[in-house]
PDB file of N, CA and C in Angstrom:
ATOM      1  N   UNK U   7      -8.195  -9.948 -17.873  1.00  0.00           N
ATOM      2  CA  UNK U   7      -6.800  -9.410 -17.806  1.00  0.00           C
ATOM      3  C   UNK U   7      -6.182  -9.727 -16.386  1.00  0.00           C
ATOM      4  N   UNK U   8      -4.985 -10.385 -16.429  1.00  0.00           N
ATOM      5  CA  UNK U   8      -4.373 -10.888 -15.149  1.00  0.00           C
ATOM      6  C   UNK U   8      -3.557  -9.835 -14.777  1.00  0.00           C
ATOM      7  N   UNK U   9      -3.553  -9.546 -13.485  1.00  0.00           N
ATOM      8  CA  UNK U   9      -2.658  -8.608 -12.965  1.00  0.00           C
ATOM      9  C   UNK U   9      -2.392  -8.835 -11.412  1.00  0.00           C
ATOM     10  N   UNK U  10      -1.531  -8.051 -10.942  1.00  0.00           N
ATOM     11  CA  UNK U  10      -1.252  -8.124  -9.344  1.00  0.00           C
ATOM     12  C   UNK U  10      -2.112  -7.184  -8.663  1.00  0.00           C
ATOM     13  N   UNK U  11      -2.611  -7.657  -7.733  1.00  0.00           N
ATOM     14  CA  UNK U  11      -3.258  -6.759  -6.861  1.00  0.00           C
ATOM     15  C   UNK U  11      -2.553  -6.779  -5.466  1.00  0.00           C
ATOM     16  N   UNK U  12      -2.123  -5.610  -5.132  1.00  0.00           N
ATOM     17  CA  UNK U  12      -1.265  -5.218  -3.875  1.00  0.00           C
ATOM     18  C   UNK U  12      -2.171  -4.758  -2.845  1.00  0.00           C
ATOM     19  N   UNK U  13      -2.505  -5.581  -1.909  1.00  0.00           N
ATOM     20  CA  UNK U  13      -3.316  -5.099  -0.724  1.00  0.00           C
ATOM     21  C   UNK U  13      -2.269  -4.503   0.353  1.00  0.00           C
ATOM     22  N   UNK U  14      -2.291  -3.272   0.478  1.00  0.00           N
ATOM     23  CA  UNK U  14      -1.448  -2.642   1.405  1.00  0.00           C
ATOM     24  C   UNK U  14      -2.248  -1.962   2.747  1.00  0.00           C
ATOM     25  N   UNK U  15      -1.821  -2.489   3.775  1.00  0.00           N
ATOM     26  CA  UNK U  15      -2.355  -2.160   5.172  1.00  0.00           C
ATOM     27  C   UNK U  15      -1.543  -1.040   5.803  1.00  0.00           C
ATOM     28  N   UNK U  16      -2.287   0.023   6.205  1.00  0.00           N
ATOM     29  CA  UNK U  16      -1.490   1.032   6.978  1.00  0.00           C
ATOM     30  C   UNK U  16      -2.235   1.354   8.390  1.00  0.00           C
ATOM     31  N   UNK U  17      -1.669   1.056   9.432  1.00  0.00           N
ATOM     32  CA  UNK U  17      -2.065   1.300  10.813  1.00  0.00           C
ATOM     33  C   UNK U  17      -2.259   2.581  11.217  1.00  0.00           C
ATOM     34  N   UNK U  18      -2.952   2.853  12.253  1.00  0.00           N
ATOM     35  CA  UNK U  18      -2.990   4.208  12.845  1.00  0.00           C
ATOM     36  C   UNK U  18      -1.831   4.602  13.639  1.00  0.00           C
ATOM     37  N   UNK U  19      -1.664   5.781  14.065  1.00  0.00           N
ATOM     38  CA  UNK U  19      -0.638   6.290  14.939  1.00  0.00           C
ATOM     39  C   UNK U  19      -0.545   5.298  16.151  1.00  0.00           C
ATOM     40  N   UNK U  20       0.565   5.169  16.637  1.00  0.00           N
ATOM     41  CA  UNK U  20       0.892   4.278  17.681  1.00  0.00           C
ATOM     42  C   UNK U  20       0.742   2.723  17.339  1.00  0.00           C
ATOM     43  N   UNK U  21       0.226   2.436  16.206  1.00  0.00           N
ATOM     44  CA  UNK U  21       0.117   1.092  15.752  1.00  0.00           C
ATOM     45  C   UNK U  21       1.531   0.477  15.340  1.00  0.00           C
ATOM     46  N   UNK U  22       1.574  -0.746  14.842  1.00  0.00           N
ATOM     47  CA  UNK U  22       2.816  -1.211  14.304  1.00  0.00           C
ATOM     48  C   UNK U  22       2.342  -2.325  13.368  1.00  0.00           C
ATOM     49  N   UNK U  23       3.526  -3.229  12.990  1.00  0.00           N
ATOM     50  CA  UNK U  23       3.225  -4.184  11.890  1.00  0.00           C
ATOM     51  C   UNK U  23       2.324  -5.292  12.266  1.00  0.00           C
ATOM     52  N   UNK U  24       2.037  -5.421  13.625  1.00  0.00           N
ATOM     53  CA  UNK U  24       1.204  -6.424  14.210  1.00  0.00           C
ATOM     54  C   UNK U  24      -0.319  -5.848  14.305  1.00  0.00           C
ATOM     55  N   UNK U  25      -0.632  -4.696  14.176  1.00  0.00           N
ATOM     56  CA  UNK U  25      -1.910  -4.177  14.526  1.00  0.00           C
ATOM     57  C   UNK U  25      -3.023  -4.976  13.679  1.00  0.00           C
ATOM     58  N   UNK U  26      -2.785  -5.409  12.523  1.00  0.00           N
ATOM     59  CA  UNK U  26      -4.026  -5.841  11.865  1.00  0.00           C
ATOM     60  C   UNK U  26      -3.932  -7.649  12.027  1.00  0.00           C
ATOM     61  N   UNK U  27      -3.037  -8.088  12.837  1.00  0.00           N
ATOM     62  CA  UNK U  27      -3.057  -9.439  13.154  1.00  0.00           C
ATOM     63  C   UNK U  27      -3.017 -10.332  11.896  1.00  0.00           C
ATOM     64  N   UNK U  28      -4.086 -11.262  11.849  1.00  0.00           N
ATOM     65  CA  UNK U  28      -4.196 -12.064  10.702  1.00  0.00           C
ATOM     66  C   UNK U  28      -5.059 -11.652   9.485  1.00  0.00           C
ATOM     67  N   UNK U  29      -5.526 -10.347   9.751  1.00  0.00           N
ATOM     68  CA  UNK U  29      -6.514  -9.743   8.667  1.00  0.00           C
ATOM     69  C   UNK U  29      -5.858  -9.747   7.356  1.00  0.00           C
ATOM     70  N   UNK U  30      -4.622  -9.097   7.284  1.00  0.00           N
ATOM     71  CA  UNK U  30      -3.925  -9.152   5.804  1.00  0.00           C
ATOM     72  C   UNK U  30      -4.035 -10.532   5.054  1.00  0.00           C
ATOM     73  N   UNK U  31      -3.769 -11.459   5.733  1.00  0.00           N
ATOM     74  CA  UNK U  31      -3.623 -12.910   5.170  1.00  0.00           C
ATOM     75  C   UNK U  31      -4.971 -13.444   4.943  1.00  0.00           C
ATOM     76  N   UNK U  32      -5.915 -13.143   5.904  1.00  0.00           N
ATOM     77  CA  UNK U  32      -7.341 -13.643   5.556  1.00  0.00           C
ATOM     78  C   UNK U  32      -7.998 -12.909   4.339  1.00  0.00           C
ATOM     79  N   UNK U  33      -7.791 -11.522   4.312  1.00  0.00           N
ATOM     80  CA  UNK U  33      -8.197 -10.893   3.227  1.00  0.00           C
ATOM     81  C   UNK U  33      -7.631 -11.374   1.769  1.00  0.00           C
ATOM     82  N   UNK U  34      -6.467 -11.650   1.862  1.00  0.00           N
ATOM     83  CA  UNK U  34      -5.684 -12.040   0.783  1.00  0.00           C
ATOM     84  C   UNK U  34      -6.206 -13.348   0.261  1.00  0.00           C
ATOM     85  N   UNK U  35      -6.638 -14.293   1.191  1.00  0.00           N
ATOM     86  CA  UNK U  35      -7.129 -15.509   0.687  1.00  0.00           C
ATOM     87  C   UNK U  35      -8.417 -15.402   0.212  1.00  0.00           C
ATOM     88  N   UNK U  36      -9.419 -14.484   0.707  1.00  0.00           N
ATOM     89  CA  UNK U  36     -10.829 -14.279   0.099  1.00  0.00           C
ATOM     90  C   UNK U  36     -10.613 -13.640  -1.207  1.00  0.00           C
ATOM     91  N   UNK U  37      -9.790 -12.685  -1.413  1.00  0.00           N
ATOM     92  CA  UNK U  37      -9.572 -11.892  -2.681  1.00  0.00           C
ATOM     93  C   UNK U  37      -9.054 -12.882  -3.691  1.00  0.00           C
ATOM     94  N   UNK U  38      -8.153 -13.826  -3.358  1.00  0.00           N
ATOM     95  CA  UNK U  38      -7.618 -14.834  -4.253  1.00  0.00           C
ATOM     96  C   UNK U  38      -8.508 -15.794  -4.707  1.00  0.00           C
ATOM     97  N   UNK U  39      -9.503 -16.249  -3.940  1.00  0.00           N
ATOM     98  CA  UNK U  39     -10.684 -16.998  -4.239  1.00  0.00           C
ATOM     99  C   UNK U  39     -11.567 -16.452  -5.147  1.00  0.00           C
ATOM    100  N   UNK U  40     -11.895 -15.082  -5.095  1.00  0.00           N
ATOM    101  CA  UNK U  40     -12.771 -14.364  -5.775  1.00  0.00           C
ATOM    102  C   UNK U  40     -12.174 -13.984  -7.146  1.00  0.00           C
ATOM    103  N   UNK U  41     -11.044 -13.859  -7.189  1.00  0.00           N
ATOM    104  CA  UNK U  41     -10.206 -13.361  -8.500  1.00  0.00           C
ATOM    105  C   UNK U  41      -9.146 -14.308  -8.790  1.00  0.00           C
ATOM    106  N   UNK U  42      -9.448 -15.642  -9.331  1.00  0.00           N
ATOM    107  CA  UNK U  42      -8.336 -16.560  -9.409  1.00  0.00           C
ATOM    108  C   UNK U  42      -7.355 -16.329 -10.535  1.00  0.00           C
ATOM    109  N   UNK U  43      -7.723 -15.331 -11.461  1.00  0.00           N
ATOM    110  CA  UNK U  43      -6.903 -14.972 -12.432  1.00  0.00           C
ATOM    111  C   UNK U  43      -5.669 -13.881 -12.181  1.00  0.00           C
ATOM    112  N   UNK U  44      -5.914 -13.387 -10.887  1.00  0.00           N
ATOM    113  CA  UNK U  44      -5.097 -12.396 -10.513  1.00  0.00           C
ATOM    114  C   UNK U  44      -4.020 -12.919  -9.471  1.00  0.00           C
ATOM    115  N   UNK U  45      -2.931 -12.258  -9.388  1.00  0.00           N
ATOM    116  CA  UNK U  45      -1.978 -12.501  -8.243  1.00  0.00           C
ATOM    117  C   UNK U  45      -2.316 -11.607  -7.227  1.00  0.00           C
ATOM    118  N   UNK U  46      -2.431 -12.201  -6.010  1.00  0.00           N
ATOM    119  CA  UNK U  46      -2.785 -11.152  -4.808  1.00  0.00           C
ATOM    120  C   UNK U  46      -1.547 -11.340  -3.860  1.00  0.00           C
ATOM    121  N   UNK U  47      -0.996 -10.106  -3.491  1.00  0.00           N
ATOM    122  CA  UNK U  47      -0.152  -9.869  -2.324  1.00  0.00           C
ATOM    123  C   UNK U  47      -0.708  -9.005  -1.307  1.00  0.00           C
ATOM    124  N   UNK U  48      -0.007  -9.084  -0.112  1.00  0.00           N
ATOM    125  CA  UNK U  48      -0.504  -8.352   0.997  1.00  0.00           C
ATOM    126  C   UNK U  48       0.743  -7.941   1.674  1.00  0.00           C
ATOM    127  N   UNK U  49       0.867  -6.645   2.027  1.00  0.00           N
ATOM    128  CA  UNK U  49       1.947  -5.994   2.888  1.00  0.00           C
ATOM    129  C   UNK U  49       1.371  -5.014   3.724  1.00  0.00           C
ATOM    130  N   UNK U  50       2.108  -4.956   4.878  1.00  0.00           N
ATOM    131  CA  UNK U  50       1.747  -3.952   5.788  1.00  0.00           C
ATOM    132  C   UNK U  50       2.808  -3.001   6.033  1.00  0.00           C
ATOM    133  N   UNK U  51       2.490  -1.731   6.049  1.00  0.00           N
ATOM    134  CA  UNK U  51       3.404  -0.753   6.381  1.00  0.00           C
ATOM    135  C   UNK U  51       3.980  -0.730   7.651  1.00  0.00           C
ATOM    136  N   UNK U  52       5.253  -0.582   7.920  1.00  0.00           N
ATOM    137  CA  UNK U  52       5.987  -0.639   9.206  1.00  0.00           C
ATOM    138  C   UNK U  52       5.602   0.480  10.095  1.00  0.00           C
ATOM    139  N   UNK U  53       6.009   0.314  11.306  1.00  0.00           N
ATOM    140  CA  UNK U  53       5.676   1.354  12.246  1.00  0.00           C
ATOM    141  C   UNK U  53       6.461   2.668  11.792  1.00  0.00           C
ATOM    142  N   UNK U  54       5.741   3.686  12.043  1.00  0.00           N
ATOM    143  CA  UNK U  54       6.363   5.103  11.638  1.00  0.00           C
ATOM    144  C   UNK U  54       6.204   6.021  12.694  1.00  0.00           C
ATOM    145  N   UNK U  55       6.872   7.133  12.538  1.00  0.00           N
ATOM    146  CA  UNK U  55       7.118   8.068  13.668  1.00  0.00           C
ATOM    147  C   UNK U  55       5.565   8.776  13.710  1.00  0.00           C
ATOM    148  N   UNK U  56       5.237   9.146  14.829  1.00  0.00           N
ATOM    149  CA  UNK U  56       3.918   9.751  15.098  1.00  0.00           C
ATOM    150  C   UNK U  56       3.996  11.213  15.667  1.00  0.00           C
ATOM    151  N   UNK U  57       5.127  11.801  15.196  1.00  0.00           N
ATOM    152  CA  UNK U  57       5.220  13.240  15.728  1.00  0.00           C
ATOM    153  C   UNK U  57       5.836  13.903  14.328  1.00  0.00           C
ATOM    154  N   UNK U  58       5.527  15.220  14.377  1.00  0.00           N
ATOM    155  CA  UNK U  58       6.019  15.906  13.212  1.00  0.00           C
ATOM    156  C   UNK U  58       4.770  16.351  12.407  1.00  0.00           C
ATOM    157  N   UNK U  59       5.120  16.778  11.284  1.00  0.00           N
ATOM    158  CA  UNK U  59       4.141  17.184  10.172  1.00  0.00           C
ATOM    159  C   UNK U  59       3.538  15.869   9.686  1.00  0.00           C
ATOM    160  N   UNK U  60       2.244  15.922   9.485  1.00  0.00           N
ATOM    161  CA  UNK U  60       1.475  14.936   8.646  1.00  0.00           C
ATOM    162  C   UNK U  60       2.065  14.719   7.280  1.00  0.00           C
ATOM    163  N   UNK U  61       2.382  15.892   6.625  1.00  0.00           N
ATOM    164  CA  UNK U  61       2.816  15.876   5.244  1.00  0.00           C
ATOM    165  C   UNK U  61       3.959  14.984   5.153  1.00  0.00           C
ATOM    166  N   UNK U  62       4.947  14.961   6.245  1.00  0.00           N
ATOM    167  CA  UNK U  62       5.926  14.167   6.264  1.00  0.00           C
ATOM    168  C   UNK U  62       5.942  12.730   6.435  1.00  0.00           C
ATOM    169  N   UNK U  63       4.665  12.432   7.036  1.00  0.00           N
ATOM    170  CA  UNK U  63       4.316  10.956   7.128  1.00  0.00           C
ATOM    171  C   UNK U  63       3.798  10.406   5.913  1.00  0.00           C
ATOM    172  N   UNK U  64       3.110  11.388   5.200  1.00  0.00           N
ATOM    173  CA  UNK U  64       2.572  11.014   3.825  1.00  0.00           C
ATOM    174  C   UNK U  64       3.549  10.915   2.829  1.00  0.00           C
ATOM    175  N   UNK U  65       4.668  11.679   2.852  1.00  0.00           N
ATOM    176  CA  UNK U  65       5.811  11.584   1.855  1.00  0.00           C
ATOM    177  C   UNK U  65       6.529  10.297   2.150  1.00  0.00           C
ATOM    178  N   UNK U  66       6.654   9.903   3.313  1.00  0.00           N
ATOM    179  CA  UNK U  66       7.639   8.593   3.784  1.00  0.00           C
ATOM    180  C   UNK U  66       6.742   7.486   3.161  1.00  0.00           C
ATOM    181  N   UNK U  67       5.485   7.497   3.528  1.00  0.00           N
ATOM    182  CA  UNK U  67       4.460   6.405   3.170  1.00  0.00           C
ATOM    183  C   UNK U  67       4.692   6.237   1.680  1.00  0.00           C
ATOM    184  N   UNK U  68       4.237   7.422   0.815  1.00  0.00           N
ATOM    185  CA  UNK U  68       4.549   7.190  -0.632  1.00  0.00           C
ATOM    186  C   UNK U  68       5.689   6.864  -1.200  1.00  0.00           C
ATOM    187  N   UNK U  69       6.833   7.227  -0.549  1.00  0.00           N
ATOM    188  CA  UNK U  69       8.195   6.656  -1.085  1.00  0.00           C
ATOM    189  C   UNK U  69       8.387   5.206  -0.783  1.00  0.00           C
ATOM    190  N   UNK U  70       7.848   4.723   0.477  1.00  0.00           N
ATOM    191  CA  UNK U  70       7.809   3.343   0.618  1.00  0.00           C
ATOM    192  C   UNK U  70       6.828   2.469  -0.312  1.00  0.00           C
ATOM    193  N   UNK U  71       5.586   3.037  -0.485  1.00  0.00           N
ATOM    194  CA  UNK U  71       4.792   2.396  -1.353  1.00  0.00           C
ATOM    195  C   UNK U  71       5.225   2.220  -2.972  1.00  0.00           C
ATOM    196  N   UNK U  72       5.920   3.266  -3.371  1.00  0.00           N
ATOM    197  CA  UNK U  72       6.581   3.242  -4.798  1.00  0.00           C
ATOM    198  C   UNK U  72       7.558   2.198  -4.770  1.00  0.00           C
ATOM    199  N   UNK U  73       8.329   2.134  -3.721  1.00  0.00           N
ATOM    200  CA  UNK U  73       9.291   1.036  -3.642  1.00  0.00           C
ATOM    201  C   UNK U  73       8.815  -0.362  -3.713  1.00  0.00           C
ATOM    202  N   UNK U  74       7.670  -0.483  -2.864  1.00  0.00           N
ATOM    203  CA  UNK U  74       6.944  -1.827  -2.869  1.00  0.00           C
ATOM    204  C   UNK U  74       6.434  -2.183  -4.307  1.00  0.00           C
ATOM    205  N   UNK U  75       5.914  -1.319  -4.972  1.00  0.00           N
ATOM    206  CA  UNK U  75       5.283  -1.487  -6.256  1.00  0.00           C
ATOM    207  C   UNK U  75       6.387  -1.621  -7.207  1.00  0.00           C
ATOM    208  N   UNK U  76       7.464  -1.072  -7.329  1.00  0.00           N
ATOM    209  CA  UNK U  76       8.563  -1.306  -8.124  1.00  0.00           C
ATOM    210  C   UNK U  76       9.164  -2.869  -7.977  1.00  0.00           C
ATOM    211  N   UNK U  77       9.123  -3.253  -6.723  1.00  0.00           N
ATOM    212  CA  UNK U  77       9.720  -4.521  -6.366  1.00  0.00           C
ATOM    213  C   UNK U  77       8.687  -5.504  -6.995  1.00  0.00           C
ATOM    214  N   UNK U  78       7.430  -5.194  -6.812  1.00  0.00           N
ATOM    215  CA  UNK U  78       6.311  -6.264  -7.505  1.00  0.00           C
ATOM    216  C   UNK U  78       6.463  -6.222  -8.906  1.00  0.00           C
ATOM    217  N   UNK U  79       6.632  -5.141  -9.432  1.00  0.00           N
ATOM    218  CA  UNK U  79       6.781  -4.877 -10.959  1.00  0.00           C
ATOM    219  C   UNK U  79       7.944  -5.646 -11.519  1.00  0.00           C
ATOM    220  N   UNK U  80       9.029  -5.558 -10.806  1.00  0.00           N
ATOM    221  CA  UNK U  80      10.269  -6.193 -11.114  1.00  0.00           C
ATOM    222  C   UNK U  80      10.165  -7.724 -11.248  1.00  0.00           C
ATOM    223  N   UNK U  81       9.445  -8.272 -10.260  1.00  0.00           N
ATOM    224  CA  UNK U  81       9.312  -9.663 -10.144  1.00  0.00           C
ATOM    225  C   UNK U  81       8.068 -10.337 -11.005  1.00  0.00           C
ATOM    226  N   UNK U  82       7.258  -9.335 -11.646  1.00  0.00           N
ATOM    227  CA  UNK U  82       6.145  -9.914 -12.367  1.00  0.00           C
ATOM    228  C   UNK U  82       5.960  -9.332 -13.758  1.00  0.00           C
ATOM    229  N   UNK U  83       6.673  -8.279 -14.090  1.00  0.00           N
ATOM    230  CA  UNK U  83       6.298  -7.576 -15.314  1.00  0.00           C
ATOM    231  C   UNK U  83       7.603  -7.567 -16.202  1.00  0.00           C
ATOM    232  N   UNK U  84       7.385  -7.888 -17.581  1.00  0.00           N
ATOM    233  CA  UNK U  84       8.437  -7.998 -18.546  1.00  0.00           C
ATOM    234  C   UNK U  84       9.305  -6.674 -18.508  1.00  0.00           C
ATOM    235  N   UNK U  85       8.664  -5.578 -18.694  1.00  0.00           N
ATOM    236  CA  UNK U  85       9.259  -4.176 -18.641  1.00  0.00           C
ATOM    237  C   UNK U  85       8.809  -3.598 -17.429  1.00  0.00           C
ATOM    238  N   UNK U  86       9.346  -3.399 -16.310  1.00  0.00           N
ATOM    239  CA  UNK U  86       8.974  -2.897 -15.119  1.00  0.00           C
ATOM    240  C   UNK U  86       8.836  -1.188 -15.119  1.00  0.00           C
ATOM    241  N   UNK U  87       9.563  -0.687 -16.102  1.00  0.00           N
ATOM    242  CA  UNK U  87       9.798   0.571 -16.282  1.00  0.00           C
ATOM    243  C   UNK U  87       9.541   1.159 -17.679  1.00  0.00           C
ATOM    244  N   UNK U  88       8.765   2.108 -17.912  1.00  0.00           N
ATOM    245  CA  UNK U  88       7.960   3.065 -17.016  1.00  0.00           C
ATOM    246  C   UNK U  88       6.560   2.302 -16.702  1.00  0.00           C
ATOM    247  N   UNK U  89       6.055   2.613 -15.562  1.00  0.00           N
ATOM    248  CA  UNK U  89       4.823   1.885 -15.089  1.00  0.00           C
ATOM    249  C   UNK U  89       3.650   2.510 -15.760  1.00  0.00           C
ATOM    250  N   UNK U  90       3.467   2.494 -17.149  1.00  0.00           N
ATOM    251  CA  UNK U  90       2.287   3.086 -17.893  1.00  0.00           C
ATOM    252  C   UNK U  90       1.079   2.204 -17.964  1.00  0.00           C
ATOM    253  N   UNK U  91       1.120   1.109 -17.416  1.00  0.00           N
ATOM    254  CA  UNK U  91       0.164   0.058 -17.673  1.00  0.00           C
ATOM    255  C   UNK U  91      -0.664  -0.268 -16.177  1.00  0.00           C
ATOM    256  N   UNK U  92      -1.553  -1.284 -16.266  1.00  0.00           N
ATOM    257  CA  UNK U  92      -2.266  -1.556 -15.069  1.00  0.00           C
ATOM    258  C   UNK U  92      -1.950  -2.860 -14.610  1.00  0.00           C
ATOM    259  N   UNK U  93      -0.609  -3.313 -14.851  1.00  0.00           N
ATOM    260  CA  UNK U  93      -0.237  -4.672 -14.273  1.00  0.00           C
ATOM    261  C   UNK U  93      -0.320  -4.888 -12.756  1.00  0.00           C
ATOM    262  N   UNK U  94      -0.048  -3.746 -12.180  1.00  0.00           N
ATOM    263  CA  UNK U  94      -0.020  -3.852 -10.674  1.00  0.00           C
ATOM    264  C   UNK U  94      -0.955  -2.771 -10.095  1.00  0.00           C
ATOM    265  N   UNK U  95      -1.927  -3.203  -9.327  1.00  0.00           N
ATOM    266  CA  UNK U  95      -2.925  -2.345  -8.780  1.00  0.00           C
ATOM    267  C   UNK U  95      -2.869  -2.303  -7.205  1.00  0.00           C
ATOM    268  N   UNK U  96      -3.011  -1.160  -6.589  1.00  0.00           N
ATOM    269  CA  UNK U  96      -2.781  -0.960  -5.221  1.00  0.00           C
ATOM    270  C   UNK U  96      -4.000  -0.732  -4.488  1.00  0.00           C
ATOM    271  N   UNK U  97      -4.455  -1.453  -3.554  1.00  0.00           N
ATOM    272  CA  UNK U  97      -5.682  -1.300  -2.695  1.00  0.00           C
ATOM    273  C   UNK U  97      -5.201  -0.853  -1.286  1.00  0.00           C
ATOM    274  N   UNK U  98      -5.566   0.251  -0.945  1.00  0.00           N
ATOM    275  CA  UNK U  98      -5.188   0.687   0.354  1.00  0.00           C
ATOM    276  C   UNK U  98      -6.210   0.343   1.479  1.00  0.00           C
ATOM    277  N   UNK U  99      -5.798  -0.256   2.486  1.00  0.00           N
ATOM    278  CA  UNK U  99      -6.633  -0.544   3.583  1.00  0.00           C
ATOM    279  C   UNK U  99      -5.959   0.146   4.786  1.00  0.00           C
ATOM    280  N   UNK U 100      -6.659   1.272   5.173  1.00  0.00           N
ATOM    281  CA  UNK U 100      -6.060   2.137   6.407  1.00  0.00           C
ATOM    282  C   UNK U 100      -7.113   2.091   7.644  1.00  0.00           C
ATOM    283  N   UNK U 101      -6.360   2.119   8.797  1.00  0.00           N
ATOM    284  CA  UNK U 101      -7.096   2.248  10.011  1.00  0.00           C
ATOM    285  C   UNK U 101      -6.786   3.588  10.645  1.00  0.00           C
ATOM    286  N   UNK U 102      -7.871   4.303  11.048  1.00  0.00           N
ATOM    287  CA  UNK U 102      -7.737   5.487  12.011  1.00  0.00           C
ATOM    288  C   UNK U 102      -6.869   6.407  11.403  1.00  0.00           C
ATOM    289  N   UNK U 103      -5.840   7.017  12.129  1.00  0.00           N
ATOM    290  CA  UNK U 103      -4.888   7.901  11.429  1.00  0.00           C
ATOM    291  C   UNK U 103      -4.024   7.493  10.234  1.00  0.00           C
ATOM    292  N   UNK U 104      -3.833   6.281  10.041  1.00  0.00           N
ATOM    293  CA  UNK U 104      -3.232   5.557   8.964  1.00  0.00           C
ATOM    294  C   UNK U 104      -3.838   6.288   7.598  1.00  0.00           C
ATOM    295  N   UNK U 105      -5.411   6.325   7.639  1.00  0.00           N
ATOM    296  CA  UNK U 105      -5.991   6.839   6.550  1.00  0.00           C
ATOM    297  C   UNK U 105      -5.543   8.331   6.315  1.00  0.00           C
ATOM    298  N   UNK U 106      -5.443   9.045   7.316  1.00  0.00           N
ATOM    299  CA  UNK U 106      -5.059  10.535   7.218  1.00  0.00           C
ATOM    300  C   UNK U 106      -3.652  10.620   6.732  1.00  0.00           C
ATOM    301  N   UNK U 107      -2.799   9.792   6.887  1.00  0.00           N
ATOM    302  CA  UNK U 107      -1.447   9.853   6.478  1.00  0.00           C
ATOM    303  C   UNK U 107      -1.351   9.357   4.965  1.00  0.00           C
ATOM    304  N   UNK U 108      -2.293   8.626   4.418  1.00  0.00           N
ATOM    305  CA  UNK U 108      -2.281   8.176   3.058  1.00  0.00           C
ATOM    306  C   UNK U 108      -3.030   9.168   2.148  1.00  0.00           C
ATOM    307  N   UNK U 109      -3.960  10.112   2.694  1.00  0.00           N
ATOM    308  CA  UNK U 109      -4.599  10.750   1.736  1.00  0.00           C
ATOM    309  C   UNK U 109      -4.431  12.232   1.889  1.00  0.00           C
ATOM    310  N   UNK U 110      -3.467  12.654   3.063  1.00  0.00           N
ATOM    311  CA  UNK U 110      -3.275  14.197   3.165  1.00  0.00           C
ATOM    312  C   UNK U 110      -2.306  14.506   1.979  1.00  0.00           C
ATOM    313  N   UNK U 111      -2.811  15.550   1.176  1.00  0.00           N
ATOM    314  CA  UNK U 111      -1.748  15.945   0.183  1.00  0.00           C
ATOM    315  C   UNK U 111      -0.469  16.433   0.708  1.00  0.00           C
ATOM    316  N   UNK U 112       0.628  15.876   0.062  1.00  0.00           N
ATOM    317  CA  UNK U 112       1.953  16.331   0.561  1.00  0.00           C
ATOM    318  C   UNK U 112       2.270  17.732  -0.010  1.00  0.00           C
ATOM    319  N   UNK U 113       1.659  18.090  -1.000  1.00  0.00           N
ATOM    320  CA  UNK U 113       1.848  19.539  -1.456  1.00  0.00           C
ATOM    321  C   UNK U 113       0.488  20.219  -1.607  1.00  0.00           C
ATOM    322  N   UNK U 114      -0.104  20.657  -0.460  1.00  0.00           N
ATOM    323  CA  UNK U 114      -1.445  21.267  -0.348  1.00  0.00           C
ATOM    324  C   UNK U 114      -1.409  22.502  -1.309  1.00  0.00           C
ATOM    325  N   UNK U 115      -2.556  22.796  -1.944  1.00  0.00           N
ATOM    326  CA  UNK U 115      -2.726  24.026  -2.745  1.00  0.00           C
ATOM    327  C   UNK U 115      -2.500  25.244  -1.830  1.00  0.00           C
ATOM    328  N   UNK U 116      -1.996  26.269  -2.530  1.00  0.00           N
ATOM    329  CA  UNK U 116      -1.749  27.683  -1.852  1.00  0.00           C
ATOM    330  C   UNK U 116      -3.031  28.448  -2.174  1.00  0.00           C
ATOM    331  N   UNK U 117      -3.582  29.162  -1.110  1.00  0.00           N
ATOM    332  CA  UNK U 117      -4.712  29.997  -1.254  1.00  0.00           C
ATOM    333  C   UNK U 117      -4.200  31.374  -1.432  1.00  0.00           C
TER     334      UNK U 117
END
């Protein structure tokens, strides 16, 4: 099954778009060679605010990621909506606090 793999890089606090340097492109090349039937794209989350609630950073990241996925779907899938298939897969590559801002629940359970 051919699909798009979206490699999404998110840096830690105080990082920026250049934190990963050439690594996103290098990884994209390696994955493309290993999975020649797939379309591989690489994106880097832009610099974000490092103050305030972690849940706010998570919400902002999720909104940005959804937008990126929809852009990929619009350019590669015949019916981009609703996204109930596995045409676009996201692989998160996070460094330091970038990991925390992608995995922290935006609506934590109440005890």
